[in-house]
Coordinates of C-alpha atoms in Angstrom, one line a residue:
Chain A
X1 CA -3.7 43.9 45.1
X2 CA -5.9 44.1 48.0
X3 CA -7.0 40.4 47.5
X4 CA -3.3 39.3 47.0
X5 CA -2.5 40.5 50.3
X6 CA -5.3 38.9 52.0
X7 CA -4.6 35.5 50.1
X8 CA -0.9 35.6 51.6
X9 CA -2.5 36.2 55.0
X10 CA -4.8 33.9 54.3
X11 CA -2.6 30.8 53.3
X12 CA 0.1 31.8 56.1
X13 CA -2.8 31.8 58.8
X14 CA -3.8 28.3 57.3
X15 CA -0.7 26.7 57.2
X16 CA 0.0 27.7 60.8
X17 CA -3.5 25.8 62.0
X18 CA -2.4 23.0 59.7
X19 CA 1.4 22.9 61.5
X20 CA -0.8 22.9 64.7
X21 CA -3.0 19.8 63.8
X22 CA -0.1 18.0 62.3
X23 CA 2.0 18.6 66.1
X24 CA -1.1 16.9 67.7
X25 CA -0.3 14.0 65.7
X26 CA 3.3 14.2 66.3
X27 CA 4.5 14.2 62.9
X28 CA 8.0 14.8 61.7
X29 CA 9.1 18.2 59.9
X30 CA 7.9 16.8 56.4
X31 CA 4.3 15.9 57.9
X32 CA 4.1 19.3 59.0
X33 CA 5.0 21.0 55.7
X34 CA 3.1 18.7 54.2
X35 CA -0.3 19.2 56.6
X36 CA 0.6 23.0 56.5
X37 CA 0.5 23.0 52.7
X38 CA -2.5 20.8 52.3
X39 CA -4.6 23.2 54.7
X40 CA -3.2 26.7 53.2
X41 CA -3.4 25.5 49.3
X42 CA -5.4 22.1 49.0
X43 CA -8.8 24.1 48.7
X44 CA -7.3 26.0 45.7
X45 CA -5.8 22.9 44.3
X46 CA -9.0 20.8 44.7
X47 CA -10.6 23.9 42.9
X48 CA -8.5 24.0 40.0
X49 CA -8.5 20.2 39.5
X50 CA -12.2 20.2 39.5
X51 CA -12.6 22.9 37.2
X52 CA -9.7 21.7 35.0
X53 CA -8.0 25.1 35.7
X54 CA -4.4 24.5 34.7
X55 CA -1.7 25.4 35.7
X56 CA -2.5 25.2 39.5
X57 CA -1.8 28.8 41.2
X58 CA 1.1 27.1 43.3
X59 CA 2.7 25.5 40.0
X60 CA 2.8 28.9 38.5
X61 CA 4.1 30.8 41.6
X62 CA 6.3 28.2 43.6
X63 CA 7.0 31.1 46.2
X64 CA 3.0 30.5 47.8
X65 CA 4.3 26.9 48.5
X66 CA 7.5 28.2 50.1
X67 CA 5.3 30.4 52.2
X68 CA 3.3 27.6 53.5
X69 CA 6.3 25.4 54.3
X70 CA 8.3 28.2 55.9
X71 CA 5.2 29.2 58.2
X72 CA 4.5 25.4 59.0
X73 CA 8.1 24.9 60.2
X74 CA 8.2 28.4 62.3
X75 CA 5.3 27.2 64.1
X76 CA 7.0 24.3 65.4
X77 CA 9.1 26.9 67.2
X78 CA 6.5 29.3 68.0
X79 CA 3.7 27.0 68.9
X80 CA 3.2 28.2 72.1
X81 CA 3.0 32.0 71.0
X82 CA 0.4 30.9 68.2
X83 CA -1.6 28.8 70.9
X84 CA -2.1 32.4 73.0
X85 CA -2.7 34.4 70.0
X86 CA -5.9 32.3 69.5
X87 CA -8.1 35.3 68.8
X88 CA -5.9 36.9 66.5
X89 CA -5.9 33.2 64.4
X90 CA -9.8 33.4 64.4
X91 CA -9.7 36.7 62.8
X92 CA -7.1 35.8 60.4
X93 CA -8.7 32.6 59.5
X94 CA -12.0 34.5 58.8
X95 CA -10.6 37.0 56.6
X96 CA -8.7 34.3 54.8
X97 CA -11.9 32.4 54.6
X98 CA -13.7 35.3 52.8
X99 CA -10.7 36.0 50.3
X100 CA -10.6 32.5 49.3
X101 CA -14.2 32.5 48.8
X102 CA -13.8 35.6 46.4
X103 CA -11.0 34.3 44.9
X104 CA -12.6 31.2 44.0
X105 CA -15.8 32.8 42.8
X106 CA -13.3 35.1 40.3
X107 CA -11.9 32.0 39.1
X108 CA -15.2 30.1 38.1
X109 CA -16.5 33.4 36.7
X110 CA -13.6 34.0 34.5
X111 CA -14.2 30.8 33.0
X112 CA -17.7 31.6 32.1
X113 CA -19.3 29.1 34.7
X114 CA -22.6 29.1 35.8
X115 CA -23.2 31.3 39.2
X116 CA -24.2 28.1 41.1
X117 CA -20.8 26.6 40.1
X118 CA -19.0 29.8 40.8
X119 CA -20.5 29.1 44.7
X120 CA -19.2 25.8 44.5
X121 CA -15.5 27.0 43.2
X122 CA -15.7 29.6 46.1
X123 CA -17.1 26.9 48.5
X124 CA -13.9 24.5 47.5
X125 CA -11.2 27.3 47.5
X126 CA -12.8 28.1 51.3
X127 CA -13.6 24.9 53.0
X128 CA -11.5 22.1 51.3
X129 CA -8.1 22.9 52.9
X130 CA -9.2 22.1 56.3
X131 CA -11.4 19.3 55.3
X132 CA -7.7 17.7 53.6
X133 CA -5.8 18.7 56.8
X134 CA -8.5 16.7 58.9
X135 CA -8.2 13.7 56.4
X136 CA -4.6 13.6 56.4
X137 CA -4.5 14.2 60.4
X138 CA -7.5 11.5 60.6
X139 CA -9.8 13.9 62.7
X140 CA -13.3 14.2 62.0
X141 CA -13.3 17.3 59.5
X142 CA -14.3 20.3 61.7
X143 CA -15.7 22.1 58.7
X144 CA -18.5 19.7 58.7
X145 CA -19.5 20.9 62.4
X146 CA -18.3 24.1 62.9
X147 CA -19.9 27.2 63.0
X148 CA -21.3 28.3 59.6
X149 CA -18.0 27.9 58.1
X150 CA -19.1 26.2 54.4
X151 CA -22.3 28.9 55.0
X152 CA -19.9 32.1 55.1
X153 CA -18.3 30.9 52.1
X154 CA -21.7 30.4 50.0
X155 CA -23.1 33.7 51.6
X156 CA -19.8 35.4 50.5
X157 CA -20.0 34.0 47.2
X158 CA -23.7 34.9 46.3
X159 CA -23.1 38.4 47.7
X160 CA -19.9 39.1 45.7
X161 CA -21.9 37.6 42.1
X162 CA -24.8 39.8 43.3
X163 CA -22.7 43.1 43.5
X164 CA -21.1 42.5 40.3
X165 CA -24.6 41.7 38.4
X166 CA -25.7 45.2 39.9
X167 CA -22.5 46.6 38.1
X168 CA -20.9 47.7 41.6
X169 CA -17.2 47.4 40.3
X170 CA -15.0 45.0 41.4
X171 CA -13.1 46.4 44.2
X172 CA -16.2 48.0 46.1
X173 CA -17.5 44.4 45.6
X174 CA -14.6 42.8 47.1
X175 CA -14.5 45.4 49.9
X176 CA -18.0 44.7 50.9
X177 CA -17.9 41.4 50.7
X178 CA -14.9 40.9 53.0
X179 CA -16.6 43.0 55.6
X180 CA -20.0 41.4 55.7
X181 CA -18.4 37.7 55.4
X182 CA -15.8 38.9 58.0
X183 CA -18.8 40.0 60.7
X184 CA -21.1 37.0 59.8
X185 CA -18.0 34.5 60.7
X186 CA -16.9 36.4 63.8
X187 CA -20.7 36.8 64.9
X188 CA -21.2 33.1 64.3
X189 CA -18.0 31.7 66.3
X190 CA -19.2 34.4 69.1
X191 CA -22.7 33.4 69.5
X192 CA -22.0 30.0 68.7
X193 CA -24.7 29.9 65.4
X194 CA -24.8 26.6 63.7
X195 CA -26.7 24.8 60.8
X196 CA -29.3 22.3 61.9
X197 CA -27.2 19.0 62.5
X198 CA -28.7 15.7 61.4
X199 CA -28.6 13.3 64.1
X200 CA -28.9 9.4 63.0
X201 CA -27.5 7.0 65.9
X202 CA -28.1 3.8 66.6
X203 CA -30.4 3.5 63.9
X204 CA -30.6 0.8 60.9
X205 CA -28.5 1.2 58.1
X206 CA -28.6 0.6 54.8
X207 CA -26.1 -1.5 54.3
Chain B
X1 CA 15.5 1.7 29.7
X2 CA 17.0 1.4 33.3
X3 CA 14.5 3.5 34.8
X4 CA 11.5 1.4 33.1
X5 CA 13.2 -1.7 34.7
X6 CA 13.6 -0.1 38.0
X7 CA 9.9 1.3 37.6
X8 CA 8.4 -2.2 37.3
X9 CA 10.7 -3.5 40.2
X10 CA 9.3 -0.2 42.3
X11 CA 5.4 -1.0 41.3
X12 CA 5.6 -4.4 41.8
X13 CA 7.0 -4.4 45.2
X14 CA 4.8 -1.3 46.4
X15 CA 1.6 -3.4 45.3
X16 CA 2.8 -6.2 47.5
X17 CA 3.3 -3.7 50.4
X18 CA 0.0 -2.6 49.6
X19 CA -1.9 -5.9 49.3
X20 CA -0.3 -6.8 52.7
X21 CA -2.0 -3.6 54.0
X22 CA -5.2 -4.8 52.8
X23 CA -4.7 -8.0 54.0
X24 CA -4.5 -6.4 57.5
X25 CA -7.7 -5.1 57.3
X26 CA -9.3 -8.3 55.6
X27 CA -10.4 -6.8 52.4
X28 CA -11.7 -8.7 49.7
X29 CA -9.6 -9.5 46.6
X30 CA -11.0 -6.4 44.9
X31 CA -9.5 -4.2 48.0
X32 CA -6.3 -5.9 47.6
X33 CA -6.0 -4.9 44.1
X34 CA -7.3 -1.3 44.6
X35 CA -4.8 -1.1 47.5
X36 CA -2.2 -2.5 45.7
X37 CA -2.8 -0.2 42.8
X38 CA -2.9 2.8 44.9
X39 CA 0.0 2.1 46.7
X40 CA 2.1 1.6 43.4
X41 CA 0.6 3.9 40.9
X42 CA -1.3 6.4 43.1
X43 CA 1.9 8.7 43.5
X44 CA 2.1 8.8 39.7
X45 CA -1.6 9.7 39.3
X46 CA -1.5 12.2 41.8
X47 CA 1.2 14.0 40.1
X48 CA 0.0 13.7 36.7
X49 CA -3.4 15.4 37.8
X50 CA -1.6 18.0 40.0
X51 CA 0.3 19.1 36.9
X52 CA -1.9 18.5 34.3
X53 CA 0.5 16.0 32.8
X54 CA -2.4 13.7 30.5
X55 CA -2.7 11.1 29.7
X56 CA -1.9 9.3 33.1
X57 CA 0.7 6.6 32.5
X58 CA -1.4 3.5 33.5
X59 CA -3.9 5.1 31.0
X60 CA -1.5 4.9 28.2
X61 CA 0.1 1.7 29.3
X62 CA -2.7 -0.4 30.8
X63 CA -0.2 -3.2 31.4
X64 CA 1.3 -1.3 34.2
X65 CA -2.0 -1.4 35.9
X66 CA -2.2 -5.2 35.2
X67 CA 0.8 -5.8 36.8
X68 CA 0.2 -4.3 40.1
X69 CA -3.4 -6.2 40.5
X70 CA -1.6 -9.4 39.5
X71 CA 1.4 -8.7 42.2
X72 CA -1.4 -7.6 44.6
X73 CA -3.4 -10.9 44.0
X74 CA -0.5 -13.3 44.1
X75 CA 0.4 -11.8 47.6
X76 CA -2.3 -13.0 48.9
X77 CA -1.1 -16.7 48.5
X78 CA 2.6 -15.8 49.0
X79 CA 2.1 -13.5 52.0
X80 CA 4.1 -15.8 54.3
X81 CA 6.9 -15.6 52.0
X82 CA 6.5 -11.9 51.4
X83 CA 6.7 -11.4 55.0
X84 CA 9.8 -13.7 55.8
X85 CA 11.7 -11.8 52.7
X86 CA 10.9 -8.5 54.6
X87 CA 14.8 -7.6 54.4
X88 CA 14.7 -7.9 50.5
X89 CA 11.4 -5.7 50.3
X90 CA 12.8 -2.8 51.9
X91 CA 15.8 -2.8 49.4
X92 CA 13.4 -2.8 46.5
X93 CA 11.2 -0.3 48.2
X94 CA 14.4 1.9 48.3
X95 CA 15.4 1.5 44.9
X96 CA 11.8 1.9 44.0
X97 CA 11.4 5.3 46.0
X98 CA 14.6 6.7 44.0
X99 CA 13.4 5.6 40.8
X100 CA 10.0 7.2 41.3
X101 CA 11.7 10.6 42.4
X102 CA 13.7 10.5 39.2
X103 CA 10.9 10.0 37.0
X104 CA 8.6 12.3 38.9
X105 CA 11.7 15.0 38.5
X106 CA 12.1 14.0 34.6
X107 CA 8.3 14.4 33.8
X108 CA 8.2 18.1 35.6
X109 CA 11.6 19.0 33.7
X110 CA 10.0 17.9 30.4
X111 CA 7.1 20.3 30.8
X112 CA 9.5 23.3 31.5
X113 CA 8.7 23.4 35.3
X114 CA 10.6 25.4 38.3
X115 CA 13.3 23.1 39.7
X116 CA 11.3 23.4 42.9
X117 CA 8.0 22.1 41.2
X118 CA 10.4 19.1 40.1
X119 CA 10.9 18.3 43.7
X120 CA 7.5 18.4 44.2
X121 CA 7.0 16.1 41.6
X122 CA 9.2 13.4 42.8
X123 CA 7.9 13.9 46.1
X124 CA 4.5 13.2 44.9
X125 CA 5.5 10.2 42.7
X126 CA 7.4 8.8 45.7
X127 CA 5.4 9.4 48.7
X128 CA 1.8 9.9 47.8
X129 CA 1.5 6.0 46.7
X130 CA 2.0 5.2 50.3
X131 CA -0.2 7.9 51.7
X132 CA -3.4 6.8 49.6
X133 CA -2.4 3.3 50.9
X134 CA -2.4 4.4 54.4
X135 CA -5.5 6.5 53.5
X136 CA -7.7 3.7 52.3
X137 CA -6.7 1.5 54.9
X138 CA -7.0 4.3 57.9
X139 CA -3.9 3.7 59.4
X140 CA -1.4 7.0 60.2
X141 CA 0.4 7.7 57.4
X142 CA 3.9 6.0 57.7
X143 CA 5.4 8.6 55.5
X144 CA 4.7 11.1 57.9
X145 CA 6.7 9.2 60.6
X146 CA 8.9 7.0 59.1
X147 CA 13.1 7.1 58.6
X148 CA 13.5 10.3 55.8
X149 CA 11.4 8.8 53.5
X150 CA 9.9 11.9 51.9
X151 CA 13.8 13.6 52.8
X152 CA 14.9 11.0 50.5
X153 CA 13.0 11.9 47.6
X154 CA 13.8 15.7 47.9
X155 CA 17.5 14.7 47.9
X156 CA 17.2 12.5 45.3
X157 CA 15.4 14.8 43.1
X158 CA 17.5 17.8 43.9
X159 CA 20.9 16.0 43.3
X160 CA 19.4 14.6 39.9
X161 CA 18.9 18.6 39.0
X162 CA 22.3 19.3 40.3
X163 CA 23.8 16.7 38.1
X164 CA 22.0 17.7 34.7
X165 CA 23.1 21.3 35.7
X166 CA 26.6 20.6 35.5
X167 CA 26.0 18.9 32.2
X168 CA 26.1 15.4 33.6
X169 CA 24.7 13.0 31.0
X170 CA 21.2 11.6 31.8
X171 CA 22.4 8.1 32.1
X172 CA 25.4 8.9 34.9
X173 CA 23.4 11.4 36.8
X174 CA 20.5 8.5 36.9
X175 CA 23.1 6.0 38.3
X176 CA 24.7 8.3 40.5
X177 CA 21.1 9.7 41.9
X178 CA 20.2 5.7 42.3
X179 CA 23.3 5.1 44.5
X180 CA 23.2 7.9 46.8
X181 CA 19.6 8.0 47.4
X182 CA 19.4 4.1 47.8
X183 CA 22.4 4.3 50.6
X184 CA 20.9 7.4 52.1
X185 CA 17.7 5.4 52.3
X186 CA 19.2 2.2 53.8
X187 CA 21.4 4.2 56.4
X188 CA 18.3 6.1 57.5
X189 CA 16.6 2.6 58.1
X190 CA 19.6 1.1 59.7
X191 CA 20.5 3.9 61.9
X192 CA 16.8 5.2 62.5
X193 CA 17.4 8.5 61.3
X194 CA 14.6 10.6 61.6
X195 CA 13.4 14.3 61.1
X196 CA 12.8 16.0 64.4
X197 CA 9.1 15.7 65.1
X198 CA 6.5 18.3 66.3
X199 CA 4.8 16.9 69.4
X200 CA 1.7 19.0 70.6
X201 CA -0.3 16.9 73.0
X202 CA -2.6 18.0 75.8
X203 CA -2.4 21.2 74.0
X204 CA -5.0 24.0 73.6
X205 CA -6.8 24.0 70.2
X206 CA -7.3 26.8 67.7
X207 CA -10.8 25.3 67.2
Chain C
X1 CA -32.6 8.8 27.3
X2 CA -32.8 5.6 29.2
X3 CA -29.8 6.2 30.8
X4 CA -30.4 9.5 31.8
X5 CA -33.3 8.2 34.0
X6 CA -31.5 5.8 35.3
X7 CA -28.9 7.8 36.0
X8 CA -31.0 10.4 37.8
X9 CA -32.6 7.6 39.9
X10 CA -28.9 6.3 40.6
X11 CA -27.7 9.9 42.1
X12 CA -30.8 10.3 43.9
X13 CA -30.5 6.9 45.7
X14 CA -26.8 7.3 46.6
X15 CA -27.5 10.5 47.8
X16 CA -29.9 9.4 50.2
X17 CA -27.5 6.6 51.6
X18 CA -24.8 9.6 52.0
X19 CA -27.3 11.5 53.6
X20 CA -27.9 8.9 56.3
X21 CA -23.9 8.2 56.6
X22 CA -23.7 11.9 57.3
X23 CA -26.5 11.8 59.9
X24 CA -24.7 8.7 61.8
X25 CA -21.8 11.4 62.3
X26 CA -24.1 13.9 63.3
X27 CA -23.3 16.2 60.4
X28 CA -25.1 19.8 59.8
X29 CA -26.9 20.3 56.9
X30 CA -23.7 21.5 54.8
X31 CA -22.2 17.8 55.7
X32 CA -25.1 16.4 54.8
X33 CA -25.4 17.8 51.1
X34 CA -21.5 17.3 50.9
X35 CA -21.4 13.6 51.4
X36 CA -24.8 13.2 49.4
X37 CA -22.9 14.7 46.6
X38 CA -19.9 13.0 47.0
X39 CA -21.9 9.2 47.2
X40 CA -23.8 10.4 44.2
X41 CA -21.3 11.9 41.7
X42 CA -18.3 11.7 43.3
X43 CA -17.4 8.5 41.3
X44 CA -17.9 10.4 38.3
X45 CA -15.8 13.1 39.0
X46 CA -13.1 10.9 40.0
X47 CA -13.4 9.3 36.7
X48 CA -13.6 12.4 34.8
X49 CA -10.1 14.0 36.6
X50 CA -8.3 10.7 36.0
X51 CA -9.3 10.1 32.4
X52 CA -8.8 14.4 31.6
X53 CA -12.5 14.2 30.7
X54 CA -13.1 18.0 31.1
X55 CA -15.7 19.6 31.9
X56 CA -17.1 17.4 34.4
X57 CA -20.6 16.5 34.0
X58 CA -21.9 18.4 37.0
X59 CA -20.2 21.5 36.0
X60 CA -21.7 21.4 32.6
X61 CA -25.0 20.2 34.2
X62 CA -25.3 21.9 37.7
X63 CA -28.9 20.6 38.3
X64 CA -27.3 17.2 39.0
X65 CA -25.8 19.1 41.7
X66 CA -28.7 20.6 42.9
X67 CA -30.7 17.0 42.7
X68 CA -28.2 15.6 45.0
X69 CA -28.3 18.3 47.6
X70 CA -31.9 18.6 47.5
X71 CA -32.1 14.9 47.8
X72 CA -29.7 15.0 51.0
X73 CA -31.5 17.7 52.8
X74 CA -35.2 16.0 52.0
X75 CA -33.5 12.8 53.5
X76 CA -32.8 14.5 56.9
X77 CA -36.7 14.6 57.2
X78 CA -37.7 11.4 55.9
X79 CA -35.0 9.6 57.7
X80 CA -37.4 7.1 59.2
X81 CA -39.1 6.4 56.0
X82 CA -35.9 5.9 53.5
X83 CA -35.0 3.1 56.6
X84 CA -37.9 1.3 56.4
X85 CA -37.7 1.3 52.7
X86 CA -34.5 -0.7 52.9
X87 CA -35.4 -3.2 50.1
X88 CA -36.3 -0.6 47.9
X89 CA -33.1 1.1 48.2
X90 CA -30.9 -1.6 47.8
X91 CA -32.9 -2.2 44.4
X92 CA -32.3 1.6 43.4
X93 CA -28.8 1.0 44.5
X94 CA -28.3 -2.0 42.3
X95 CA -29.4 -0.6 39.1
X96 CA -27.8 2.7 39.8
X97 CA -24.4 0.6 40.2
X98 CA -25.1 -0.8 36.5
X99 CA -26.3 2.6 34.8
X100 CA -23.0 4.2 36.6
X101 CA -21.0 1.2 35.1
X102 CA -22.4 1.6 31.2
X103 CA -22.1 5.3 31.4
X104 CA -18.2 5.1 32.4
X105 CA -17.8 2.4 29.8
X106 CA -19.2 4.6 27.5
X107 CA -17.2 8.0 28.2
X108 CA -13.8 5.9 27.9
X109 CA -15.1 4.0 24.6
X110 CA -15.8 7.4 23.4
X111 CA -12.3 9.2 24.2
X112 CA -11.0 5.7 22.3
X113 CA -9.4 4.0 25.4
X114 CA -8.1 0.3 26.0
X115 CA -11.1 -2.1 26.8
X116 CA -9.3 -2.5 30.1
X117 CA -9.4 1.3 30.8
X118 CA -13.0 1.3 29.9
X119 CA -13.5 -1.2 32.6
X120 CA -11.7 0.8 35.3
X121 CA -13.6 3.9 34.2
X122 CA -16.8 1.8 34.9
X123 CA -15.3 0.9 38.1
X124 CA -14.5 4.4 39.3
X125 CA -18.1 5.8 38.1
X126 CA -19.8 2.9 40.0
X127 CA -17.7 2.4 43.2
X128 CA -15.7 5.6 44.2
X129 CA -18.7 7.4 45.3
X130 CA -19.4 5.1 48.1
X131 CA -15.5 4.8 48.7
X132 CA -15.4 8.8 49.1
X133 CA -18.6 8.9 51.2
X134 CA -16.9 6.3 53.4
X135 CA -13.5 8.3 53.7
X136 CA -15.4 11.6 54.7
X137 CA -17.3 9.7 57.4
X138 CA -14.3 7.7 58.5
X139 CA -16.0 4.3 58.3
X140 CA -13.9 1.4 56.7
X141 CA -14.8 1.5 53.0
X142 CA -18.1 -0.8 52.6
X143 CA -17.1 -1.5 48.9
X144 CA -13.8 -3.1 49.8
X145 CA -16.2 -5.7 52.0
X146 CA -19.3 -6.1 50.3
X147 CA -21.0 -8.6 48.4
X148 CA -19.8 -8.2 44.8
X149 CA -20.2 -4.6 44.7
X150 CA -17.1 -3.9 42.4
X151 CA -17.3 -7.4 40.2
X152 CA -20.8 -6.1 39.1
X153 CA -19.3 -2.9 37.7
X154 CA -16.7 -4.7 36.4
X155 CA -18.8 -7.8 34.9
X156 CA -21.4 -5.3 33.6
X157 CA -18.8 -3.3 31.5
X158 CA -17.3 -6.2 30.2
X159 CA -20.7 -7.8 29.1
X160 CA -21.6 -4.2 27.7
X161 CA -18.1 -4.3 25.5
X162 CA -18.5 -7.6 24.2
X163 CA -22.3 -7.1 23.4
X164 CA -21.0 -4.0 21.2
X165 CA -18.0 -6.0 19.8
X166 CA -20.8 -8.6 18.5
X167 CA -22.3 -5.4 16.6
X168 CA -25.6 -5.5 19.0
X169 CA -27.1 -2.1 19.0
X170 CA -26.7 0.4 21.9
X171 CA -29.8 0.2 23.4
X172 CA -30.4 -3.5 23.6
X173 CA -26.8 -4.0 24.9
X174 CA -27.9 -1.1 27.5
X175 CA -31.0 -3.3 28.5
X176 CA -29.3 -6.7 28.6
X177 CA -26.4 -5.3 30.9
X178 CA -28.6 -3.6 33.0
X179 CA -30.8 -7.0 33.4
X180 CA -27.6 -9.1 33.6
X181 CA -26.0 -6.5 36.3
X182 CA -29.1 -5.8 38.3
X183 CA -29.8 -9.8 38.8
X184 CA -26.2 -10.6 39.7
X185 CA -26.0 -7.7 42.5
X186 CA -29.3 -8.8 43.7
X187 CA -28.1 -12.6 43.8
X188 CA -25.1 -11.6 45.5
X189 CA -27.0 -9.7 48.0
X190 CA -29.5 -12.4 48.7
X191 CA -27.0 -15.1 48.7
X192 CA -24.2 -13.1 50.5
X193 CA -21.6 -14.1 47.9
X194 CA -18.5 -12.5 48.4
X195 CA -14.9 -12.7 47.2
X196 CA -12.6 -14.6 48.7
X197 CA -11.1 -12.1 51.5
X198 CA -7.2 -11.8 52.8
X199 CA -7.2 -11.9 56.4
X200 CA -3.5 -11.0 57.6
X201 CA -4.0 -10.3 61.2
X202 CA -1.6 -10.3 64.0
X203 CA 1.5 -10.9 61.3
X204 CA 4.3 -9.2 60.9
X205 CA 4.6 -6.0 59.4
X206 CA 7.0 -4.8 56.4
X207 CA 7.3 -1.3 58.2

């Protein structure tokens, strides 16, 4: 129930950031809805396809697709407000990221998969929406550069698995993971925490 | 039967436009066959993967893959003629788009899916081939800018569903949808109808 | 057994070339692991999804994913050595390509698919890892330009199928295919054999 509410907040926030990316590429309304939907539910789609977890969430519940398309189109009219509310969106995006990670972990767990695959499932759910958005809009994928984005998905997933392992009930595990993951992401944004990067410019190539 | 003929015309025309895109990127014959096949049968492939509709059409019927590879390679020799026949190709592409949309709608309908998902299925079938072609060739996806391309797929799918709903037989529904969809696409090309676009340049970013 | 060893050599070598591509884009460690894994096991993943062959190899055997992530991260520390050992990597990559092609052929064969689809399966396994790597790193896909890369996958697959057809036992067929495919790839690199390319610059467009 809590997760459902957070899921809907998460896909709405991601759809709106997707619509802004489409706007920077001067796409038409269809492009806006496509990029909004890819950003919001693309991660879960890739996860379900990779795990063979059919039918996909949004095919069973088409209303989620309706939400992302609507959020995308509304953003074209509200762009100035959305950009002004940048701080709020960073918070919603952080909440959504952790909610997506918990949902991804649960899907793989319910399929009886190995804990490391549950973490990959969290990663696909949390991160691949943004990756698809950036591929369609031909931007260098932000998740490969940004402050601890993927790391938050992995840590949240590991923490959630660990709490369940210690026989903590699901609701408590969800709430604790949400708080820890949210704080970690917000701290990473504020203090510009980053993973070490690997810079190999002007070097010879293997090809 | 009618749809099968139109399907083969559609994949041939799309394969030839794919080959031209590959040629603009100076790809070798393998690249030409890959882009031709992605443009022609990539949309149906994405649809079947998303719907979990296995086996894929071209895996059950490898001759379709043969047609797209052959059409791609022939185009390398006939490029000048193909480019001169631009008007014919726009017509064939319009017919193919509507045929793909009807086929996509039928696949989802036969799986008992919600009408809105049938329309998404039409969209994936009709539009994603061109999207994959442009991603591989690193062009800004045309379908996100072009005259009512995706809209034609959606309108054709909705019309087809509506006709079936009113107990019109399948052949009549197919013919009526083909005519209306074809005329809508050709009118959009001629009069440069476009969806409103969302232009957000030089604005602040959420990231 | 022989194929398993070659598979592990192949994914390690591909993961390291993937990591170098990520380094040229200044990605962080997560990006390095993502591109390394995409390059190494992305081809098999695309093959299994297209064939509907679940569960995916690395989901059943998460240790393969561990190998590619580890190889990726180690490469960030060993980049200078890896680049110096260019000649060795070209050899390992050639072996890996042929091993991937044989594995892809066997997977489709075991599913009872048509020989032409077995060859496509070999192609997807051998070539799509590099294609995904280049899409994520926003490079023009090398496999669409490089010396007989895809052709080696197709020839190796056809040869392997032919040998089995003539009732040659599996091990002999594997060894013969490995030797012929390896020599073909190395000769193509040395003598710069290429497929004819299709160059269509400054021409009119269909769109």
